[in-house]
Amino acid sequence: MTDPIELARSDAFARRHIGASADEQRRMLETIGYGSIDELMTAAIPEVIRWHGTLDLPAAATEAEAIAELRALAERNRPMVSMIGLGYHGTHTPAVIRRNVLESPAWYTAYTPYQPEISQGRLEALLNFQTVIADLTGLPVAGASLLDEATAAAEAMTLARRAGKAKSNVYVVDADTLPQTIAVLATRAEPLGIEVRVVDVERDELPSEFYGLHLQYPGASGAVRDHAALIAAAHERGALVAVAADLLALCLLREPGAIGADIAVGSAQRFGVPMGFGGPHAGYMSVRAGLERMLPGRLVGVSRDADGSAAYRLALQTREQHIRREKATSNICTAQVLLAVIASMYAVYHGPEGLRAIARRTHDVAARLAAGLTAGGVELAHGAFFDTLTAVVPGRADEVVAAAAGRGVNLRRIDVDRVGISCDETTTDEHLAAVWGAFDVTGVEAGSEVLPAGLGRTSDYLTNPVFSAHHSETAMLRYLRRLSDKDYALDRGMIPLGSCTMKLNATTEMEPITWSEFAELHPFAPAEQTEGYRQLVADLERWLAEVTGYDAVSLQPNAGSQGEFAGLLAIRSYHRDRGDDHRDVCLIPSSAHGTNAASAVMAGMRVVVVACDGDGNVDLVDLDRKIEQQRDRLAAIMVTYPSTHGVYETGIAELCAKVHDAGGQVYVDGANLNALLGFAKPGQFGADVSHLNLHKTFCIPHGGGGPGVGPVAVRSHLAPFLPGHPLHAEKGVGPVAAAPQGSAGILPIPWAYLRMMGPEGLAQATGVAVLSANYVAARLRDHYPVLYAGNKGLVAHECILDLRPITKASGVTVDDVAKRLIDYGFHAPTMSFPVAGTLMVEPTESEDLAELDRFCDAMIAIRGEIDRVAAGEWPAGDNPLANAPHTASMVTADDWPHPYPRSLAAYPGGGDRSAKYWPPVRRIDGAYGDRNLVCSCPSPAAYE
Ligand SMILES: *Cc1c(COP(=O)(O)O)cnc(C)c1O
């Protein structure tokens, strides 16, 4: 490899992506005592796993070349007018929201709001989202987004089982449910021993026993039915009821809460989020009172800060499923924050009247379409609908669908006799004329409302002032700016989060995702219209297989957690295929990420924990013992490599061999691939399957907590068991996401990254990531103990700073250090994962030396402050650490009773005072908010 960076071309993208210049890299190497990156990597990575080739990827393209190639791919997509429906609808993304949220790094480069003091803007936006969902569904508590409608429905299926009293394992699903939802429910039910029973609830009796009922409202066919009696009947049998509801329809229809639903789920896509060939979109869930502690995913709540002012933060965090590990009932971690923010802003911008008008127009256009069809003699399957019709055309469905396609409109072919047609806010007179033409009817001037009389909505929604205050574009622009100014994202400075790889999200990578040829395709559009996407997917699958050493890749999982689930399902299916049904034990080291254990439980496995030794490595003696105990039942081991301790464990090859010898499969969690690319391939050092996090290693921005893409990569023997899709190629096990290619709309980002880095650039990025982590470890080692190191005292791409002895001696906690870092202008490192009382730092390759030094200097200065607290110079309860972060309002107050100067409070560490980031609130009391749970917009009076 070229070492250090001296790429021939001055326009090489790698020089932009990698923060440290060649000269800075030399200085960092000098600090840690290595002559070259190659020498460093040879020392750090165990030779048994080291791969010495050059990646077989196309040579790096420049930014201009990559954009030209993406343009050419985009031109091979032919977005047509989509009237396919099935949970994906045309929508107008307001331009002010597209440019200032979706295309704004202040929003898309933010991290999950675990540090609430620097995340008030996106927390407010998410609280707005929760309020939209709670109001429209008529259920009091909504979460801050799930991955898509189908997985949200699956979460409801398991929530109902936990919450209900019924003994049965039968989950009844309305036959008029979206087909992809039924398929995902079946995938998720099987390993848990749940029986999904699809019932035509209109015609057939409910079974005598069942624990839960899933209804679609309106149905996939478009039918609007009054489900109240059915829900009451289910409740009589002790079953819980989940209603998958369309948010736009709920602007006109009675809300699920009012007809007795316990849970509502669905997608917020049509609230301004482009279809994107299937995603990403925000799935949602809301629940009735009493179920809020069982909600999967994250929940934003209102609490108060040290001054008693209202402040937002994530509520009930210990309930967060993935933190509960093997006791978890859901594995969701990364969700769809950016998309939830967009949907919430769509509601803020339109307000209740605007949304009602959009819903009414959508309904009116559908009613007119229906009137024209009926006038022309076409039979419709249902009299009552909101936006979707089912036309009955015996034997002529293919003909009609083809005729519509010839006029530029995609319809849904249900079967040979029936065609589905879905209207939305983008439907025009021309679209209606095209559909009428396809059916060979002339059409009409107007239709009449066909919503069933008893199902009209009578309750108000979105009455909170925030939904009425920002309807002019000026007001909206300023609201978005005001919120994003409260937050710290990568556009302000480094976010050194271990395990999360907060690297550059380059603008060139981001640009294509809002091009209409990528943004406006329906996931079930005919293949000949989506050639560009299919090529992009094929390229990406091939490249990801090459860099990981696997044989096959599925891009369907829409987060790392879902990739884990898909990978473990592949292992489960493989064993069953060989008659090894009894293999159900998954070994997981104690240091693993919480999603690992949660995913294993969802895949029907029993988790057996393997200990780590004093050096943080998987304890191979304990491994032997556990293998011996579980030999016949061993299904898999799930390990992260390099480990979550930030170390290249030398025992990995031996570990893989031991598990294979006992008949188990090896799952390597690929979240830390940023330490391996170009230097080692999991698929070649002994693993059978991995998931990757394209929102970590491959530059999809974190979005404040999603979107993500978590592809699953496998060796050939597991390839037959990758996720399939009922509306796509039927293969493998069932789908794990609603859309065949999951969050396809953001795949141009990793495509562009790989295309522009090329084989050398990728390896250099890995080298510089490892160099940067070792540089930080070297500079901080004398001030904070570095907890674990591997070969020759080196760490991998991240390092753990052990605060525990310092806390013991001084009383200063990791929390204090994290909050004090805000005063110094930093986002805190990962707190207390994987070891409580520590900080895990991952600088990534994208930070330059000046920023790395600014961080190290801040950490060293904070250590100095800790020493002054320990020495008794400042009281334990009143010092710069205990009071951090300091707001502008606090340091400009006329009264300053603290024993340290205001300048130290506000401007520690020197630097440019005019560049200061001011947190909007003081330290937040999380426990207070958990005791007084408020999860939707409080009335203005509550802030007084
Ligand atoms: C981030 C992460 C995951 C989970 O990925 P999500 O995309 O958040 O679901 C799993 N394992 C490790 C080690 C991780 O860092």
Tab-separated table of C-alpha atoms in Angstrom, residues 381-704:
chain	number	residue	atom	x	y	z
A	381	ALA	CA	-64.758	-4.438	-4.739
A	382	HIS	CA	-65.588	-2.032	-1.904
A	383	GLY	CA	-68.020	0.779	-1.455
A	384	ALA	CA	-66.076	2.484	1.321
A	385	PHE	CA	-62.468	3.524	0.863
A	386	PHE	CA	-60.084	6.340	1.670
A	387	ASP	CA	-57.548	6.521	-1.163
A	388	THR	CA	-57.278	3.004	-2.619
A	389	LEU	CA	-59.657	1.108	-4.894
A	390	THR	CA	-59.798	-2.511	-5.923
A	391	ALA	CA	-61.181	-2.786	-9.440
A	392	VAL	CA	-62.612	-6.131	-10.521
A	393	VAL	CA	-61.787	-6.847	-14.173
A	394	PRO	CA	-62.216	-10.584	-14.718
A	395	GLY	CA	-59.231	-11.970	-16.628
A	396	ARG	CA	-58.103	-8.490	-17.701
A	397	ALA	CA	-55.798	-7.360	-14.865
A	398	ASP	CA	-52.568	-7.789	-16.821
A	399	GLU	CA	-53.996	-5.973	-19.786
A	400	VAL	CA	-55.158	-3.012	-17.665
A	401	VAL	CA	-51.875	-2.795	-15.755
A	402	ALA	CA	-49.945	-2.831	-19.045
A	403	ALA	CA	-52.195	-0.194	-20.568
A	404	ALA	CA	-51.673	2.052	-17.538
A	405	ALA	CA	-47.925	1.519	-17.693
A	406	GLY	CA	-48.078	2.554	-21.335
A	407	ARG	CA	-49.596	5.829	-20.094
A	408	GLY	CA	-46.869	6.299	-17.491
A	409	VAL	CA	-48.772	5.004	-14.441
A	410	ASN	CA	-47.985	1.934	-12.325
A	411	LEU	CA	-50.981	0.107	-10.872
A	412	ARG	CA	-51.007	-2.904	-8.592
A	413	ARG	CA	-51.772	-6.264	-10.165
A	414	ILE	CA	-53.457	-8.124	-7.322
A	415	ASP	CA	-54.271	-11.260	-9.353
A	416	VAL	CA	-55.576	-12.020	-12.859
A	417	ASP	CA	-58.936	-10.496	-11.997
A	418	ARG	CA	-58.180	-7.532	-9.792
A	419	VAL	CA	-56.255	-4.303	-9.988
A	420	GLY	CA	-55.381	-1.994	-7.087
A	421	ILE	CA	-55.209	1.775	-7.587
A	422	SER	CA	-53.973	4.115	-4.906
A	423	CYS	CA	-54.235	7.914	-4.893
A	424	ASP	CA	-52.103	10.331	-2.909
A	425	GLU	CA	-51.399	14.029	-2.550
A	426	THR	CA	-49.492	14.056	-5.843
A	427	THR	CA	-52.338	12.581	-7.917
A	428	THR	CA	-53.445	14.952	-10.716
A	429	ASP	CA	-56.212	15.125	-13.305
A	430	GLU	CA	-53.752	13.768	-15.880
A	431	HIS	CA	-53.124	10.707	-13.719
A	432	LEU	CA	-56.852	10.075	-13.423
A	433	ALA	CA	-57.252	10.436	-17.173
A	434	ALA	CA	-54.457	7.923	-17.725
A	435	VAL	CA	-56.069	5.387	-15.390
A	436	TRP	CA	-59.485	5.842	-16.946
A	437	GLY	CA	-57.858	5.420	-20.342
A	438	ALA	CA	-56.245	2.172	-19.231
A	439	PHE	CA	-59.665	0.876	-18.165
A	440	ASP	CA	-61.178	2.202	-21.382
A	441	VAL	CA	-63.666	4.481	-19.633
A	442	THR	CA	-64.219	8.209	-20.144
A	443	GLY	CA	-64.238	9.518	-16.575
A	444	VAL	CA	-66.322	12.108	-14.746
A	445	GLU	CA	-66.002	15.656	-13.405
A	446	ALA	CA	-66.610	14.884	-9.734
A	447	GLY	CA	-67.244	12.104	-7.268
A	448	SER	CA	-68.876	12.125	-3.873
A	449	GLU	CA	-67.493	11.258	-0.489
A	450	VAL	CA	-67.617	7.561	0.310
A	451	LEU	CA	-66.253	7.370	3.836
A	452	PRO	CA	-68.643	5.367	6.015
A	453	ALA	CA	-70.779	7.760	8.035
A	454	GLY	CA	-70.034	6.248	11.437
A	455	LEU	CA	-66.278	6.287	10.904
A	456	GLY	CA	-65.724	10.014	10.425
A	457	ARG	CA	-63.211	11.527	12.786
A	458	THR	CA	-64.769	13.662	15.475
A	459	SER	CA	-61.793	14.381	17.727
A	460	ASP	CA	-59.227	17.140	17.312
A	461	TYR	CA	-55.558	16.544	16.694
A	462	LEU	CA	-52.344	18.560	16.669
A	463	THR	CA	-53.810	21.238	18.891
A	464	ASN	CA	-50.445	22.025	20.469
A	465	PRO	CA	-49.298	25.500	19.367
A	466	VAL	CA	-46.155	24.119	17.702
A	467	PHE	CA	-48.391	22.784	14.910
A	468	SER	CA	-49.831	26.229	14.201
A	469	ALA	CA	-46.816	28.470	14.608
A	470	HIS	CA	-44.627	27.670	11.599
A	471	HIS	CA	-46.788	27.729	8.494
A	472	SER	CA	-45.004	30.429	6.521
A	473	GLU	CA	-41.734	29.383	4.929
A	474	THR	CA	-39.890	32.089	6.833
A	475	ALA	CA	-41.207	30.789	10.136
A	476	MET	CA	-40.411	27.194	9.174
A	477	LEU	CA	-36.897	28.035	8.049
A	478	ARG	CA	-36.208	29.796	11.319
A	479	TYR	CA	-37.727	27.004	13.409
A	480	LEU	CA	-35.476	24.454	11.709
A	481	ARG	CA	-32.461	26.686	12.173
A	482	ARG	CA	-33.296	27.385	15.794
A	483	LEU	CA	-33.570	23.689	16.586
A	484	SER	CA	-30.449	22.598	14.732
A	485	ASP	CA	-28.455	25.429	16.345
A	486	LYS	CA	-29.140	23.833	19.719
A	487	ASP	CA	-27.416	20.636	18.675
A	488	TYR	CA	-23.877	19.433	18.375
A	489	ALA	CA	-23.302	17.357	15.241
A	490	LEU	CA	-20.274	16.419	13.141
A	491	ASP	CA	-20.523	19.801	11.406
A	492	ARG	CA	-19.311	21.407	14.650
A	493	GLY	CA	-16.589	19.030	15.730
A	494	MET	CA	-15.456	15.554	16.502
A	495	ILE	CA	-17.846	12.908	17.894
A	496	PRO	CA	-15.401	10.342	19.266
A	497	LEU	CA	-17.897	7.570	19.895
A	498	GLY	CA	-16.469	4.138	20.368
A	499	SER	CA	-18.310	1.443	18.407
A	500	CYS	CA	-20.256	4.027	16.415
A	501	THR	CA	-17.661	5.212	13.868
A	502	MET	CA	-18.755	8.805	13.393
A	503	LYS	CA	-16.683	9.531	10.285
A	504	LEU	CA	-17.129	11.966	7.430
A	505	ASN	CA	-20.394	11.751	5.498
A	506	ALA	CA	-19.135	13.378	2.315
A	507	THR	CA	-21.414	15.709	0.398
A	508	THR	CA	-20.718	13.888	-2.860
A	509	GLU	CA	-21.945	10.682	-1.212
A	510	MET	CA	-25.106	12.423	-0.037
A	511	GLU	CA	-26.052	14.289	-3.205
A	512	PRO	CA	-27.650	11.470	-5.231
A	513	ILE	CA	-30.140	10.398	-2.569
A	514	THR	CA	-32.477	13.291	-3.316
A	515	TRP	CA	-32.333	12.901	-7.100
A	516	SER	CA	-35.823	11.958	-8.214
A	517	GLU	CA	-34.530	8.879	-10.084
A	518	PHE	CA	-33.430	7.410	-6.748
A	519	ALA	CA	-35.960	9.078	-4.425
A	520	GLU	CA	-39.196	8.525	-6.302
A	521	LEU	CA	-39.303	4.827	-7.059
A	522	HIS	CA	-41.827	2.489	-5.508
A	523	PRO	CA	-40.213	-0.687	-4.088
A	524	PHE	CA	-42.567	-2.895	-6.124
A	525	ALA	CA	-42.163	-0.973	-9.397
A	526	PRO	CA	-41.635	-3.271	-12.401
A	527	ALA	CA	-38.034	-4.445	-12.796
A	528	GLU	CA	-37.561	-2.792	-16.175
A	529	GLN	CA	-38.080	0.607	-14.501
A	530	THR	CA	-35.463	0.032	-11.815
A	531	GLU	CA	-32.421	-1.125	-13.745
A	532	GLY	CA	-30.174	1.540	-12.234
A	533	TYR	CA	-31.023	0.490	-8.700
A	534	ARG	CA	-30.543	-3.156	-9.538
A	535	GLN	CA	-27.091	-2.428	-10.940
A	536	LEU	CA	-26.207	-0.341	-7.875
A	537	VAL	CA	-27.367	-3.135	-5.560
A	538	ALA	CA	-25.428	-5.750	-7.525
A	539	ASP	CA	-22.244	-3.616	-7.441
A	540	LEU	CA	-22.581	-3.022	-3.746
A	541	GLU	CA	-23.237	-6.679	-2.954
A	542	ARG	CA	-20.163	-7.682	-4.957
A	543	TRP	CA	-17.921	-5.035	-3.391
A	544	LEU	CA	-19.062	-5.784	0.140
A	545	ALA	CA	-18.486	-9.504	-0.442
A	546	GLU	CA	-14.977	-8.684	-1.668
A	547	VAL	CA	-14.001	-6.490	1.280
A	548	THR	CA	-15.363	-8.962	3.846
A	549	GLY	CA	-14.301	-12.212	2.167
A	550	TYR	CA	-17.825	-13.618	2.076
A	551	ASP	CA	-19.677	-15.180	-0.849
A	552	ALA	CA	-23.111	-13.570	-0.712
A	553	VAL	CA	-24.657	-10.410	0.713
A	554	SER	CA	-28.231	-9.271	1.366
A	555	LEU	CA	-28.852	-5.549	1.692
A	556	GLN	CA	-32.369	-6.032	3.030
A	557	PRO	CA	-31.834	-5.565	6.805
A	558	ASN	CA	-32.423	-1.905	7.629
A	559	ALA	CA	-30.214	-1.714	10.734
A	560	GLY	CA	-27.362	-3.656	12.277
A	561	SER	CA	-29.802	-5.330	14.663
A	562	GLN	CA	-31.860	-6.630	11.737
A	563	GLY	CA	-28.718	-7.917	10.038
A	564	GLU	CA	-27.923	-9.820	13.231
A	565	PHE	CA	-31.383	-11.332	13.262
A	566	ALA	CA	-31.137	-12.275	9.573
A	567	GLY	CA	-27.683	-13.813	10.088
A	568	LEU	CA	-28.815	-15.858	13.066
A	569	LEU	CA	-31.910	-16.986	11.165
A	570	ALA	CA	-29.608	-18.189	8.391
A	571	ILE	CA	-27.657	-20.211	10.969
A	572	ARG	CA	-30.870	-21.590	12.466
A	573	SER	CA	-32.204	-22.549	9.017
A	574	TYR	CA	-28.892	-24.160	8.065
A	575	HIS	CA	-28.924	-26.385	11.145
A	576	ARG	CA	-32.567	-27.318	10.595
A	577	ASP	CA	-31.920	-28.058	6.958
A	578	ARG	CA	-29.345	-30.596	8.109
A	579	GLY	CA	-31.718	-32.111	10.653
A	580	ASP	CA	-29.898	-30.452	13.558
A	581	ASP	CA	-33.065	-28.897	14.975
A	582	HIS	CA	-31.759	-29.281	18.513
A	583	ARG	CA	-28.876	-26.839	17.947
A	584	ASP	CA	-30.232	-23.739	19.670
A	585	VAL	CA	-27.480	-22.399	21.928
A	586	CYS	CA	-25.753	-19.158	21.051
A	587	LEU	CA	-22.529	-18.370	22.918
A	588	ILE	CA	-22.009	-14.660	23.477
A	589	PRO	CA	-19.048	-13.071	25.289
A	590	SER	CA	-19.896	-10.890	28.258
A	591	SER	CA	-18.499	-7.842	26.447
A	592	ALA	CA	-20.948	-8.068	23.530
A	593	HIS	CA	-23.239	-5.300	22.330
A	594	GLY	CA	-26.724	-5.713	23.790
A	595	THR	CA	-28.320	-6.241	20.392
A	596	ASN	CA	-26.410	-9.542	19.989
A	597	ALA	CA	-28.170	-11.295	22.821
A	598	ALA	CA	-31.508	-9.713	21.972
A	599	SER	CA	-31.222	-10.910	18.360
A	600	ALA	CA	-30.310	-14.424	19.461
A	601	VAL	CA	-33.420	-14.620	21.617
A	602	MET	CA	-35.554	-13.394	18.704
A	603	ALA	CA	-34.016	-16.104	16.527
A	604	GLY	CA	-35.229	-18.704	19.015
A	605	MET	CA	-31.821	-19.336	20.586
A	606	ARG	CA	-30.741	-19.692	24.184
A	607	VAL	CA	-27.941	-17.345	25.182
A	608	VAL	CA	-24.978	-18.759	27.093
A	609	VAL	CA	-22.491	-16.132	28.207
A	610	VAL	CA	-18.738	-16.697	27.797
A	611	ALA	CA	-16.488	-14.833	30.212
A	612	CYS	CA	-13.696	-12.451	29.277
A	613	ASP	CA	-10.281	-12.748	30.876
A	614	GLY	CA	-8.394	-10.022	32.724
A	615	ASP	CA	-7.056	-8.629	29.454
A	616	GLY	CA	-10.550	-8.239	28.033
A	617	ASN	CA	-10.194	-11.143	25.608
A	618	VAL	CA	-12.705	-13.957	25.252
A	619	ASP	CA	-11.605	-16.433	27.898
A	620	LEU	CA	-10.667	-19.490	25.834
A	621	VAL	CA	-10.724	-21.747	28.885
A	622	ASP	CA	-14.278	-20.690	29.691
A	623	LEU	CA	-15.082	-21.095	25.999
A	624	ASP	CA	-13.864	-24.712	26.132
A	625	ARG	CA	-15.982	-25.298	29.189
A	626	LYS	CA	-19.123	-23.813	27.628
A	627	ILE	CA	-18.595	-25.722	24.391
A	628	GLU	CA	-18.212	-28.915	26.362
A	629	GLN	CA	-21.400	-28.236	28.315
A	630	GLN	CA	-23.403	-27.354	25.225
A	631	ARG	CA	-21.673	-29.483	22.604
A	632	ASP	CA	-24.795	-31.168	21.179
A	633	ARG	CA	-26.893	-28.055	21.306
A	634	LEU	CA	-24.315	-25.550	20.089
A	635	ALA	CA	-25.713	-23.467	17.225
A	636	ALA	CA	-23.341	-20.512	17.093
A	637	ILE	CA	-20.972	-18.118	18.738
A	638	MET	CA	-21.426	-14.405	18.212
A	639	VAL	CA	-18.287	-12.312	18.648
A	640	THR	CA	-17.322	-8.802	17.675
A	641	TYR	CA	-13.998	-8.344	15.914
A	642	PRO	CA	-11.944	-6.430	16.792
A	643	SER	CA	-13.623	-6.896	20.174
A	644	THR	CA	-15.857	-4.282	21.726
A	645	HIS	CA	-12.840	-3.654	23.972
A	646	GLY	CA	-11.067	-2.183	20.959
A	647	VAL	CA	-8.475	-4.937	20.741
A	648	TYR	CA	-7.412	-7.310	17.966
A	649	GLU	CA	-7.706	-10.558	19.907
A	650	THR	CA	-5.055	-13.036	18.896
A	651	GLY	CA	-7.211	-16.014	19.806
A	652	ILE	CA	-9.845	-15.380	17.136
A	653	ALA	CA	-8.721	-18.065	14.681
A	654	GLU	CA	-8.511	-20.618	17.484
A	655	LEU	CA	-11.942	-19.542	18.722
A	656	CYS	CA	-13.468	-20.085	15.277
A	657	ALA	CA	-11.845	-23.517	14.993
A	658	LYS	CA	-13.093	-24.654	18.407
A	659	VAL	CA	-16.674	-23.676	17.617
A	660	HIS	CA	-16.557	-25.284	14.179
A	661	ASP	CA	-15.159	-28.479	15.653
A	662	ALA	CA	-18.188	-28.641	17.915
A	663	GLY	CA	-20.541	-28.205	14.958
A	664	GLY	CA	-21.364	-24.545	15.631
A	665	GLN	CA	-21.321	-21.594	13.270
A	666	VAL	CA	-19.329	-18.410	13.823
A	667	TYR	CA	-21.067	-15.041	13.676
A	668	VAL	CA	-18.711	-12.061	13.635
A	669	ASP	CA	-20.481	-8.793	14.456
A	670	GLY	CA	-19.071	-6.450	11.796
A	671	ALA	CA	-19.723	-3.137	13.554
A	672	ASN	CA	-15.955	-2.721	13.978
A	673	LEU	CA	-15.076	-3.347	10.347
A	674	ASN	CA	-13.447	0.069	10.228
A	675	ALA	CA	-10.443	-1.606	11.855
A	676	LEU	CA	-10.253	-4.389	9.268
A	677	LEU	CA	-11.001	-3.193	5.736
A	678	GLY	CA	-8.089	-4.003	3.455
A	679	PHE	CA	-6.186	-5.818	6.231
A	680	ALA	CA	-8.349	-8.775	7.227
A	681	LYS	CA	-11.509	-10.448	5.979
A	682	PRO	CA	-13.874	-12.084	8.479
A	683	GLY	CA	-15.126	-14.465	5.786
A	684	GLN	CA	-11.581	-15.743	5.422
A	685	PHE	CA	-10.342	-15.870	8.991
A	686	GLY	CA	-12.968	-18.339	10.066
A	687	ALA	CA	-16.340	-16.634	10.324
A	688	ASP	CA	-19.462	-17.910	8.546
A	689	VAL	CA	-21.606	-14.801	8.722
A	690	SER	CA	-21.418	-11.121	9.655
A	691	HIS	CA	-23.594	-8.070	9.509
A	692	LEU	CA	-22.041	-4.759	8.524
A	693	ASN	CA	-23.211	-1.325	9.618
A	694	LEU	CA	-23.218	0.832	6.509
A	695	HIS	CA	-24.109	3.752	8.813
A	696	LYS	CA	-20.817	3.258	10.625
A	697	THR	CA	-18.039	1.958	8.381
A	698	PHE	CA	-19.536	2.983	5.037
A	699	CYS	CA	-20.492	6.613	5.646
A	700	ILE	CA	-24.274	6.616	5.801
A	701	PRO	CA	-24.819	9.468	8.261
A	702	HIS	CA	-26.191	8.617	11.667
A	703	GLY	CA	-29.170	10.958	11.255
A	704	GLY	CA	-29.518	11.486	15.013
